[in-house]
Coordinates of C-alpha atoms in Angstrom, one line a residue:
Chain A
M1 CA 108.3 74.3 79.2
D2 CA 105.1 73.9 81.6
F3 CA 102.8 76.5 82.4
T4 CA 103.9 77.6 85.9
T5 CA 107.5 77.6 84.7
K6 CA 106.9 79.7 81.8
F7 CA 104.5 82.2 83.7
A8 CA 107.4 82.4 86.2
G9 CA 109.7 83.5 83.6
H10 CA 107.2 86.2 82.3
V11 CA 106.8 87.5 85.6
A12 CA 110.6 87.8 86.2
R13 CA 111.0 89.5 83.1
V14 CA 108.2 92.1 83.8
E15 CA 110.0 92.7 87.3
R16 CA 113.3 93.3 85.6
G17 CA 111.5 95.7 83.1
I18 CA 110.0 97.5 86.1
E19 CA 113.3 97.8 87.7
R20 CA 115.1 99.2 84.6
L21 CA 112.3 101.5 83.2
L22 CA 111.1 103.4 86.2
P23 CA 112.9 106.4 87.1
P24 CA 115.8 105.7 89.3
A25 CA 115.0 105.9 93.1
D26 CA 118.1 108.1 93.6
A27 CA 117.0 110.7 91.1
T28 CA 115.4 114.3 92.5
P29 CA 112.7 114.1 93.8
G30 CA 113.7 110.5 95.4
R31 CA 110.6 110.3 97.7
L32 CA 108.4 110.7 94.6
H33 CA 110.1 107.9 92.6
E34 CA 110.6 105.7 95.7
A35 CA 106.9 105.8 96.2
M36 CA 106.1 104.8 92.5
R37 CA 108.7 101.8 92.6
Y38 CA 107.2 100.7 96.2
S39 CA 103.9 100.3 94.7
M40 CA 105.0 98.8 91.3
Q41 CA 107.2 96.3 93.4
A42 CA 104.5 95.2 95.5
G43 CA 104.1 92.2 93.5
G44 CA 100.4 91.0 92.3
K45 CA 99.8 88.6 89.7
R46 CA 101.2 90.7 87.0
L47 CA 98.6 89.2 84.9
R48 CA 98.1 92.4 82.6
P49 CA 102.0 92.6 81.6
V50 CA 102.2 89.0 81.2
L51 CA 99.2 89.1 78.6
V52 CA 101.2 91.6 76.8
L53 CA 104.3 89.5 76.5
A54 CA 102.5 86.2 75.8
T55 CA 100.2 87.6 73.1
A56 CA 103.2 89.3 71.3
E57 CA 105.2 86.0 71.4
L58 CA 102.1 84.5 69.7
F59 CA 102.6 86.4 66.4
D60 CA 106.2 87.1 66.6
P61 CA 108.1 84.3 68.2
E62 CA 111.4 86.0 67.4
G63 CA 110.5 89.2 69.1
R64 CA 111.6 91.6 66.7
S65 CA 109.7 94.3 68.6
D66 CA 110.4 94.2 72.4
P67 CA 107.1 93.9 74.1
L68 CA 108.6 94.8 77.8
P69 CA 108.2 98.5 77.6
A70 CA 104.5 98.3 76.7
A71 CA 104.0 95.3 79.4
V72 CA 105.6 97.9 82.0
A73 CA 103.4 100.7 80.7
V74 CA 100.2 98.5 81.4
E75 CA 101.3 97.6 84.8
C76 CA 102.1 101.5 85.5
I77 CA 98.4 102.1 84.6
H78 CA 97.2 99.2 86.8
T79 CA 99.1 100.3 89.6
Y80 CA 98.2 103.8 89.5
S81 CA 94.6 102.9 89.5
L82 CA 95.0 101.1 92.7
I83 CA 97.0 103.7 94.5
H84 CA 94.2 106.3 93.7
D85 CA 91.5 103.8 94.3
D86 CA 93.2 103.1 98.0
L87 CA 93.2 106.7 99.1
P88 CA 91.0 107.9 101.9
C89 CA 88.6 109.9 99.5
M90 CA 88.0 106.6 97.6
D91 CA 88.1 103.1 99.2
N92 CA 90.4 104.0 102.0
D93 CA 92.3 101.0 102.2
D94 CA 95.2 100.2 104.6
L95 CA 96.2 97.0 102.8
R96 CA 97.0 96.2 99.3
R97 CA 98.8 92.7 98.4
G98 CA 99.4 92.2 102.0
R99 CA 101.5 95.3 102.4
A100 CA 100.8 99.0 103.6
T101 CA 99.0 100.9 100.7
C102 CA 101.1 103.6 99.2
H103 CA 99.4 106.4 101.2
K104 CA 100.2 104.6 104.3
A105 CA 103.5 103.7 103.7
F106 CA 104.3 107.4 102.5
D107 CA 101.5 110.0 102.8
E108 CA 98.4 111.0 100.9
A109 CA 100.0 113.8 99.0
T110 CA 103.0 111.7 97.8
A111 CA 100.7 108.8 97.0
L112 CA 98.4 111.1 94.7
L113 CA 101.4 112.4 92.9
A114 CA 102.9 108.7 92.5
G115 CA 99.8 107.7 90.9
D116 CA 99.8 110.7 88.7
A117 CA 103.4 110.1 87.7
L118 CA 102.7 106.3 87.0
L119 CA 99.9 107.2 84.7
T120 CA 102.2 109.8 83.0
H121 CA 105.1 107.6 82.7
A122 CA 103.1 104.9 80.9
F123 CA 102.7 107.3 77.9
A124 CA 106.3 108.6 78.3
L125 CA 107.5 105.0 77.9
L126 CA 105.3 104.1 75.1
S127 CA 106.2 107.1 73.2
T128 CA 110.0 107.0 73.7
A129 CA 110.3 103.0 73.5
Y130 CA 108.4 102.5 70.1
A131 CA 109.5 105.8 68.7
P132 CA 111.4 104.2 65.7
D133 CA 108.0 102.7 64.6
P134 CA 105.8 105.5 65.0
R135 CA 102.7 103.8 63.9
L136 CA 103.0 101.1 66.4
A137 CA 103.9 103.9 69.1
V138 CA 100.5 105.8 68.3
A139 CA 98.4 102.6 68.2
L140 CA 99.7 101.7 71.5
C141 CA 99.3 105.0 73.2
G142 CA 95.7 105.2 71.7
Q143 CA 94.8 101.6 73.0
L144 CA 96.0 102.2 76.4
A145 CA 94.7 105.9 76.6
E146 CA 91.3 104.3 75.6
A147 CA 91.5 101.7 78.1
A148 CA 92.6 104.0 80.9
G149 CA 89.8 106.7 79.9
T150 CA 86.3 107.5 81.0
G151 CA 84.8 105.0 78.6
H152 CA 86.7 102.3 80.5
L153 CA 88.8 102.3 83.5
I154 CA 88.1 105.7 85.0
G155 CA 84.5 105.5 84.1
G156 CA 84.1 102.4 85.8
Q157 CA 85.6 103.6 88.9
M158 CA 83.3 106.5 88.8
L159 CA 80.1 104.4 88.3
D160 CA 81.2 102.1 91.0
L161 CA 81.3 105.1 93.2
L162 CA 78.0 106.4 92.1
Y163 CA 76.3 103.0 92.8
E164 CA 78.2 102.1 95.8
K165 CA 75.6 102.9 98.3
K166 CA 72.3 102.9 96.0
P167 CA 70.1 100.2 96.3
G168 CA 68.8 98.8 93.2
V169 CA 71.7 98.4 91.2
T170 CA 70.7 96.0 88.3
A171 CA 72.3 93.1 86.6
E172 CA 72.9 95.5 83.5
I173 CA 74.5 98.2 85.5
L174 CA 76.8 95.8 87.4
D175 CA 77.8 94.4 84.0
Q176 CA 78.5 97.9 82.5
I177 CA 80.7 98.6 85.7
H178 CA 82.6 95.3 85.2
A179 CA 82.9 95.8 81.4
R180 CA 84.4 99.4 82.1
K181 CA 86.4 98.9 85.4
T182 CA 88.0 95.6 84.7
A183 CA 87.5 94.2 81.2
G184 CA 89.0 97.2 79.4
M185 CA 92.4 96.9 81.2
I186 CA 92.4 92.9 80.2
R187 CA 91.6 93.4 76.8
A188 CA 94.0 96.1 76.2
P189 CA 97.2 94.1 77.0
L190 CA 95.8 91.3 74.6
V191 CA 95.4 94.0 71.8
M192 CA 98.6 95.8 72.5
G193 CA 100.6 92.4 72.2
G194 CA 98.8 91.7 69.0
L195 CA 99.9 95.3 67.6
I196 CA 103.6 94.7 68.7
G197 CA 103.5 91.2 67.3
G198 CA 102.2 92.6 64.1
A199 CA 99.0 90.6 64.2
P200 CA 96.5 91.4 61.1
P201 CA 93.4 92.9 61.7
P202 CA 91.2 90.2 61.9
A203 CA 93.4 88.6 64.7
I204 CA 93.2 92.0 66.5
D205 CA 89.4 91.7 66.4
T206 CA 89.8 88.5 67.9
L207 CA 91.9 89.5 70.7
H208 CA 89.4 92.3 71.3
A209 CA 86.6 89.7 71.9
A210 CA 88.9 87.2 74.0
G211 CA 90.0 90.2 76.2
R212 CA 86.3 91.1 76.9
H213 CA 85.4 87.7 77.9
L214 CA 88.4 87.0 79.7
G215 CA 88.0 90.6 81.7
L216 CA 84.5 89.6 82.7
A217 CA 85.2 86.3 83.8
F218 CA 88.1 87.7 85.8
Q219 CA 85.7 90.3 87.7
I220 CA 83.2 87.6 88.4
V221 CA 85.9 85.3 89.9
D222 CA 87.1 88.4 91.9
D223 CA 83.4 88.8 93.3
I224 CA 83.6 85.1 94.2
L225 CA 86.6 85.4 96.0
D226 CA 85.6 88.5 98.0
A227 CA 82.5 86.3 99.1
T228 CA 84.6 83.1 99.8
G229 CA 88.2 83.9 100.2
D230 CA 90.4 84.3 103.3
A231 CA 92.7 87.3 104.0
T232 CA 96.0 85.4 104.0
T233 CA 95.3 83.9 100.7
L234 CA 94.0 87.2 99.2
G235 CA 96.4 89.5 100.4
K236 CA 93.5 91.8 101.0
T237 CA 90.4 92.0 103.3
P238 CA 87.7 89.6 102.0
G239 CA 84.1 90.5 102.5
K240 CA 84.7 94.3 102.2
D241 CA 82.5 94.6 99.3
A242 CA 79.4 92.9 101.0
R243 CA 80.0 94.7 104.3
A244 CA 80.0 97.9 102.2
G245 CA 76.6 97.0 100.8
K246 CA 78.2 97.1 97.4
A247 CA 76.4 95.0 94.7
T248 CA 78.8 92.2 93.3
Y249 CA 78.0 89.4 90.9
V250 CA 77.5 87.1 93.6
S251 CA 75.1 89.3 95.7
L252 CA 72.9 89.8 92.7
H253 CA 72.9 86.2 91.2
G254 CA 74.1 84.1 94.0
L255 CA 77.3 82.1 94.2
E256 CA 76.3 79.3 91.9
A257 CA 75.3 81.3 89.1
A258 CA 78.4 83.3 89.7
R259 CA 80.6 80.2 89.1
R260 CA 78.4 79.3 86.3
A261 CA 78.8 82.8 84.6
A262 CA 82.8 82.8 85.1
G263 CA 82.8 79.4 83.7
E264 CA 80.8 80.7 80.6
Q265 CA 83.0 83.7 80.2
S266 CA 86.3 81.6 80.4
A267 CA 84.9 79.4 77.9
A268 CA 84.0 82.0 75.5
A269 CA 87.5 83.4 75.8
L270 CA 89.0 80.1 75.0
R271 CA 86.8 79.6 71.9
A272 CA 88.1 83.1 70.7
L273 CA 91.8 82.0 71.5
Q274 CA 91.4 78.7 69.2
A275 CA 90.9 81.2 66.2
L276 CA 94.3 82.5 66.6
P277 CA 97.3 81.4 64.9
G278 CA 100.5 80.2 66.7
D279 CA 100.7 78.2 69.9
T280 CA 98.1 79.3 72.2
A281 CA 98.9 76.6 74.7
F282 CA 100.1 79.2 77.3
L283 CA 97.3 81.6 76.9
T284 CA 94.7 78.6 77.0
A285 CA 96.4 77.5 80.2
L286 CA 96.5 81.1 81.9
V287 CA 92.7 81.6 81.0
K288 CA 91.9 78.0 82.7
S289 CA 94.3 79.1 85.7
L290 CA 92.4 82.3 86.2
D291 CA 88.9 80.6 86.3
T292 CA 90.3 78.2 89.0
R293 CA 92.4 80.8 90.9
K294 CA 92.1 81.2 94.8
A295 CA 93.6 84.6 94.9
Chain B
M1 CA 94.9 143.0 63.9
D2 CA 96.1 144.3 67.6
F3 CA 97.5 142.0 70.1
T4 CA 94.3 142.0 72.1
T5 CA 91.9 141.1 69.5
K6 CA 94.2 138.3 68.2
F7 CA 94.7 137.0 71.7
A8 CA 91.0 137.0 72.2
G9 CA 90.6 135.2 69.0
H10 CA 93.0 132.4 69.9
V11 CA 91.3 132.1 73.4
A12 CA 87.6 131.7 71.7
R13 CA 89.2 128.9 69.3
V14 CA 90.5 127.2 72.3
E15 CA 87.3 127.5 74.2
R16 CA 85.4 126.1 71.2
G17 CA 88.1 123.3 71.1
I18 CA 87.3 122.3 74.8
E19 CA 83.6 122.3 74.2
R20 CA 84.2 119.9 71.2
L21 CA 87.0 117.6 72.2
L22 CA 86.1 116.7 75.7
P23 CA 83.7 113.9 76.2
P24 CA 80.2 115.1 76.2
A25 CA 78.5 115.7 79.6
D26 CA 75.5 113.8 78.8
A27 CA 77.6 110.5 77.9
T28 CA 78.1 108.0 81.0
P29 CA 79.3 108.6 83.5
G30 CA 77.8 112.1 83.3
R31 CA 79.1 113.3 86.7
L32 CA 82.6 112.7 85.6
H33 CA 82.4 114.4 82.3
E34 CA 80.7 117.3 84.1
A35 CA 83.4 117.7 86.5
M36 CA 86.0 117.6 83.5
R37 CA 84.2 120.3 81.7
Y38 CA 83.5 122.3 85.0
S39 CA 87.3 122.8 85.6
M40 CA 88.3 123.1 81.8
Q41 CA 85.5 125.7 81.3
A42 CA 86.6 127.6 84.5
G43 CA 88.4 130.2 82.2
G44 CA 91.8 131.4 83.1
K45 CA 94.2 132.9 80.9
R46 CA 94.5 129.9 78.4
L47 CA 98.3 131.0 78.0
R48 CA 99.4 127.4 77.3
P49 CA 97.0 126.5 74.8
V50 CA 97.5 129.9 72.9
L51 CA 101.2 129.6 72.7
V52 CA 100.6 126.3 70.9
L53 CA 98.3 128.1 68.3
A54 CA 100.4 131.0 68.0
T55 CA 103.6 129.0 67.5
A56 CA 102.3 126.7 64.9
E57 CA 101.0 129.6 62.8
L58 CA 104.6 131.1 63.0
F59 CA 105.7 128.2 60.9
D60 CA 102.8 127.2 59.1
P61 CA 100.5 130.1 58.4
E62 CA 98.3 128.1 56.1
G63 CA 97.5 125.7 59.2
R64 CA 97.8 122.4 57.2
S65 CA 98.0 120.4 60.6
D66 CA 95.4 121.4 63.1
P67 CA 96.9 122.6 66.1
L68 CA 93.8 123.0 68.4
P69 CA 93.7 119.2 69.8
A70 CA 97.3 119.7 71.0
A71 CA 96.3 123.0 72.4
V72 CA 93.4 121.4 74.3
A73 CA 95.8 118.4 75.4
V74 CA 98.0 121.0 76.8
E75 CA 95.1 122.7 78.8
C76 CA 94.0 119.3 80.0
I77 CA 97.3 118.6 81.7
H78 CA 97.4 122.2 83.2
T79 CA 93.9 121.7 84.5
Y80 CA 94.3 118.3 86.0
S81 CA 97.4 119.7 87.9
L82 CA 95.1 122.6 89.2
I83 CA 92.3 120.0 90.1
H84 CA 94.8 117.8 92.1
D85 CA 96.9 120.8 93.5
D86 CA 93.8 122.0 95.0
L87 CA 92.7 118.8 97.0
P88 CA 92.6 118.8 100.5
C89 CA 95.8 116.4 101.0
M90 CA 97.7 119.2 98.7
D91 CA 97.0 122.8 98.9
N92 CA 93.3 122.5 100.3
D93 CA 92.1 125.5 98.1
D94 CA 88.3 126.3 98.1
L95 CA 88.8 129.0 95.3
R96 CA 90.3 128.7 91.9
R97 CA 89.7 131.4 89.3
G98 CA 87.0 132.9 91.4
R99 CA 85.0 129.8 91.5
A100 CA 84.7 126.8 93.8
T101 CA 87.3 124.3 93.2
C102 CA 86.4 120.9 91.5
H103 CA 86.3 118.9 94.9
K104 CA 84.2 121.7 96.5
A105 CA 81.7 121.9 93.5
F106 CA 81.6 118.0 93.1
D107 CA 83.3 116.0 95.8
E108 CA 86.8 114.8 96.6
A109 CA 86.6 111.3 94.6
T110 CA 85.0 112.9 91.8
A111 CA 87.8 115.7 91.5
L112 CA 90.5 112.9 91.8
L113 CA 89.0 111.0 88.9
A114 CA 88.4 113.9 86.9
G115 CA 92.0 115.0 87.0
D116 CA 93.0 111.5 86.2
A117 CA 90.6 111.6 83.4
L118 CA 91.9 114.8 82.0
L119 CA 95.5 113.7 82.1
T120 CA 94.5 110.5 80.4
H121 CA 92.4 112.4 77.6
A122 CA 95.4 114.5 76.8
F123 CA 97.2 111.5 75.4
A124 CA 93.7 109.9 73.9
L125 CA 93.6 113.4 72.0
L126 CA 97.0 113.6 70.8
S127 CA 97.0 109.9 69.6
T128 CA 93.7 110.1 67.8
A129 CA 93.9 113.5 66.4
Y130 CA 97.4 113.2 64.9
A131 CA 97.2 109.4 64.0
P132 CA 97.3 110.4 60.3
D133 CA 101.0 111.8 60.9
P134 CA 102.2 109.1 63.4
R135 CA 105.8 110.6 63.6
L136 CA 104.1 114.1 64.8
A137 CA 101.7 112.1 67.0
V138 CA 104.5 110.3 68.9
A139 CA 106.8 113.5 69.2
L140 CA 103.5 115.3 70.7
C141 CA 102.9 112.4 73.0
G142 CA 106.7 112.4 74.0
Q143 CA 107.1 116.1 74.5
L144 CA 104.0 116.3 76.8
A145 CA 104.7 113.1 78.8
E146 CA 108.2 114.5 79.4
A147 CA 106.7 117.9 80.6
A148 CA 104.1 116.4 82.7
G149 CA 106.4 113.8 84.3
T150 CA 108.6 113.6 87.4
G151 CA 111.4 115.4 85.6
H152 CA 109.2 118.5 85.4
L153 CA 105.7 119.1 86.3
I154 CA 104.8 116.3 89.0
G155 CA 108.5 116.4 90.2
G156 CA 108.1 120.1 90.7
Q157 CA 104.9 119.6 92.8
M158 CA 106.6 117.1 94.8
L159 CA 109.6 119.3 95.4
D160 CA 107.3 122.1 96.4
L161 CA 105.5 119.7 98.9
L162 CA 109.0 118.8 100.4
Y163 CA 110.3 122.3 101.0
E164 CA 106.8 123.8 102.0
K165 CA 107.5 123.9 105.4
K166 CA 111.3 123.5 105.6
P167 CA 113.5 126.3 106.4
G168 CA 116.5 127.2 104.4
V169 CA 115.3 126.7 100.9
T170 CA 118.2 128.0 98.8
A171 CA 117.9 130.3 95.7
E172 CA 119.2 127.0 93.7
I173 CA 116.4 125.0 95.2
L174 CA 113.6 127.4 94.5
D175 CA 114.9 127.8 90.9
Q176 CA 114.7 124.2 90.4
I177 CA 111.4 124.0 91.7
H178 CA 110.4 126.9 89.4
A179 CA 112.0 125.3 86.4
R180 CA 110.2 122.0 86.8
K181 CA 106.8 123.1 88.2
T182 CA 106.2 126.0 85.7
A183 CA 108.8 126.3 83.0
G184 CA 108.2 122.7 81.7
M185 CA 104.5 123.4 80.9
I186 CA 105.4 126.8 79.2
R187 CA 108.1 125.5 77.2
A188 CA 106.2 122.2 75.9
P189 CA 103.4 124.2 74.1
L190 CA 106.0 126.3 72.4
V191 CA 107.8 122.9 71.2
M192 CA 104.6 121.3 70.4
G193 CA 103.6 124.4 68.4
G194 CA 106.8 124.5 66.5
L195 CA 106.5 120.4 65.8
I196 CA 102.9 120.9 64.5
G197 CA 104.0 123.8 62.5
G198 CA 107.0 121.7 60.8
A199 CA 109.8 123.8 62.5
P200 CA 113.3 122.7 61.6
P201 CA 115.6 121.1 64.4
P202 CA 117.5 124.5 65.0
A203 CA 114.3 126.3 65.4
I204 CA 112.9 123.5 68.0
D205 CA 115.9 124.2 70.0
T206 CA 115.2 128.0 70.1
L207 CA 111.6 127.1 71.2
H208 CA 113.3 125.3 74.0
A209 CA 115.2 128.2 75.1
A210 CA 112.5 130.8 74.7
G211 CA 110.1 128.5 76.7
R212 CA 112.4 128.2 79.4
H213 CA 113.1 131.8 80.0
L214 CA 109.4 132.7 79.4
G215 CA 108.5 130.0 82.0
L216 CA 111.0 131.4 84.7
A217 CA 109.7 134.8 84.2
F218 CA 106.0 133.7 84.4
Q219 CA 106.6 132.0 87.7
I220 CA 108.5 135.1 89.1
V221 CA 105.9 137.4 88.3
D222 CA 103.4 134.8 89.9
D223 CA 105.4 135.3 93.0
I224 CA 105.2 139.1 92.8
L225 CA 101.6 139.1 92.1
D226 CA 100.9 136.7 95.3
A227 CA 103.2 139.3 97.4
T228 CA 101.5 142.5 95.9
G229 CA 98.1 141.6 94.3
D230 CA 94.4 141.6 95.5
A231 CA 91.9 138.6 95.5
T232 CA 89.6 140.5 93.1
T233 CA 92.2 140.8 90.4
L234 CA 93.8 137.4 90.9
G235 CA 90.7 135.4 91.3
K236 CA 92.5 133.6 94.2
T237 CA 93.6 134.4 97.5
P238 CA 96.8 136.3 97.5
G239 CA 99.5 136.1 100.2
K240 CA 98.8 132.5 100.6
D241 CA 102.5 131.4 99.9
A242 CA 103.9 134.0 102.5
R243 CA 101.5 132.8 105.0
A244 CA 102.1 129.4 104.6
G245 CA 105.8 130.2 105.2
K246 CA 106.7 128.8 101.7
A247 CA 110.0 130.1 100.1
T248 CA 109.0 132.3 96.9
Y249 CA 111.2 134.5 94.7
V250 CA 110.2 137.6 96.6
S251 CA 110.8 136.2 100.0
L252 CA 114.1 135.0 99.1
H253 CA 115.3 137.9 97.1
G254 CA 112.9 140.9 97.7
L255 CA 110.4 142.8 95.5
E256 CA 112.9 144.7 93.7
A257 CA 115.3 142.0 92.7
A258 CA 112.3 139.7 91.5
R259 CA 110.9 142.6 89.3
R260 CA 114.5 142.8 87.9
A261 CA 114.8 139.1 87.5
A262 CA 111.5 138.9 85.7
G263 CA 112.5 141.5 83.4
E264 CA 115.7 139.8 82.6
Q265 CA 114.0 136.3 81.8
S266 CA 111.4 138.2 79.6
A267 CA 114.0 139.9 77.7
A268 CA 116.2 136.5 77.2
A269 CA 112.9 134.9 75.8
L270 CA 112.6 137.8 73.5
R271 CA 115.8 137.7 72.3
A272 CA 115.4 133.9 71.6
L273 CA 112.2 134.7 69.7
Q274 CA 113.9 137.3 67.3
A275 CA 116.0 134.1 66.1
L276 CA 112.7 132.7 64.7
P277 CA 111.5 133.0 61.2
G278 CA 108.1 134.4 60.4
D279 CA 106.0 137.1 62.2
T280 CA 107.0 137.0 65.7
A281 CA 104.9 140.1 66.7
F282 CA 102.1 138.4 68.3
L283 CA 104.4 136.2 70.6
T284 CA 106.6 139.5 71.5
A285 CA 103.8 141.2 72.5
L286 CA 102.4 138.2 74.5
V287 CA 105.8 137.8 76.3
K288 CA 105.7 141.5 77.3
S289 CA 102.1 141.4 78.5
L290 CA 103.0 138.5 80.8
D291 CA 105.8 140.6 82.3
T292 CA 103.5 143.5 83.1
R293 CA 100.5 141.4 83.8
K294 CA 98.2 142.1 87.2
A295 CA 96.7 138.7 87.3

């Protein structure tokens, strides 16, 4: 099966999982469940949940533990962070993935609560779906809580806000923001997939390293696309960071150096993947496709 | 030891736990950690964490499993919900427990992220502190995620918003809002305390029932105090619900019926507690004190 077909298969599975594993839209309070589903069904690359599925498969091709609830939990966290990030008191964005943002389609209070609810639901999903294997369930909750916490995702958002309008953001500070804001939530799906597949501790360490490099590559490419992409392809307004006077990898290092750094981080991720057992062809192709993506 | 001394002892333990179990204020990003600590250290009754400690002690007076991380996790969820509830797009409150609300003391974006961070930290705490007993850790995560989710806490907030300005809120709707918004987060600490103490399944069921009655009593007394209390004692502006045209137990049923209903729910909670083993004197006194509280 070629990469594109296989990727589409994983995405379809994630989308069926979202349909099945979120509270039903007709359950009370319907408006809240509709808002959660609206944002979760807005599409996007589904990169993080696909990483969970593909990594689990690497170690356990028989699929004895279902990685789908963990994949959906990861997407819940990613989506909640986008909903809150789009709110007027944060980035104040009207458009996300080419559609109205949650607070535009509903209202601010509903969007706030829908984000809170997705964050909470991620842990509800992990602690119910993996309850028969409590050790695995706790490890997954711990990984996701760490990746979503002040040491990573939320901490990265806060640093982003703090340095947004400040001149003099150094390369070190920007690296720290990137490592927290993006890399944590790229690394966690790889590690969670490994845990579900029953990967031994050294392989978990390798997944940590691969995830970190992949996350950094992903964020640098994001910065490149913000500087060079167009709205139709991106599904969001490009050049926003530059206009907001926000430091990006491109504004600090220039386009050429950014392209080189993205390539280096991708290559480091690929080297780490080569140390893993099983058929890493899909993950390898995925890392390469992210380096050359246009959106 | 008398009730007041024992209660103060539990509160002091909770406050030491908060000090120890939240990310340090001087760790990056400091402003976010300061905002989390500001709201967690704002005092309040500490009812929910004290319920965790007192219930665990009932079943396991030796304290083999430390209930403190769970108590702090419960307070994290309660505090996050207050921070988000106070935001301009929700209740837009300037004052909480007699101090500036989080978004007034910091700013809206920081308050939003501090709430998100406390919600996330609750699950980080449970999954790390109870990792040596994975079955317990998963049960605690599951209980808290359920109590905080759209079936309870967040769902209650949403219903509250939806019916806020609508005329014709019936007694049934108000009961549902109360059961979700308050009772879930009063019941969960009792059940979590029972799980930590190793309570057998029938006792867990009894704690569920006691928690539900206590939660309903607590919310009705809240409505009574909103109608009759003064700002200095309450630490918040009374009469707010009435002025907002919001249905309360008092506005729907009158003050006398509200006092009677609170008494009945408290009595039902007390009857349930009598079915439990161990020395229930402290919990009994706690339920009685909540029925006659002035703030």
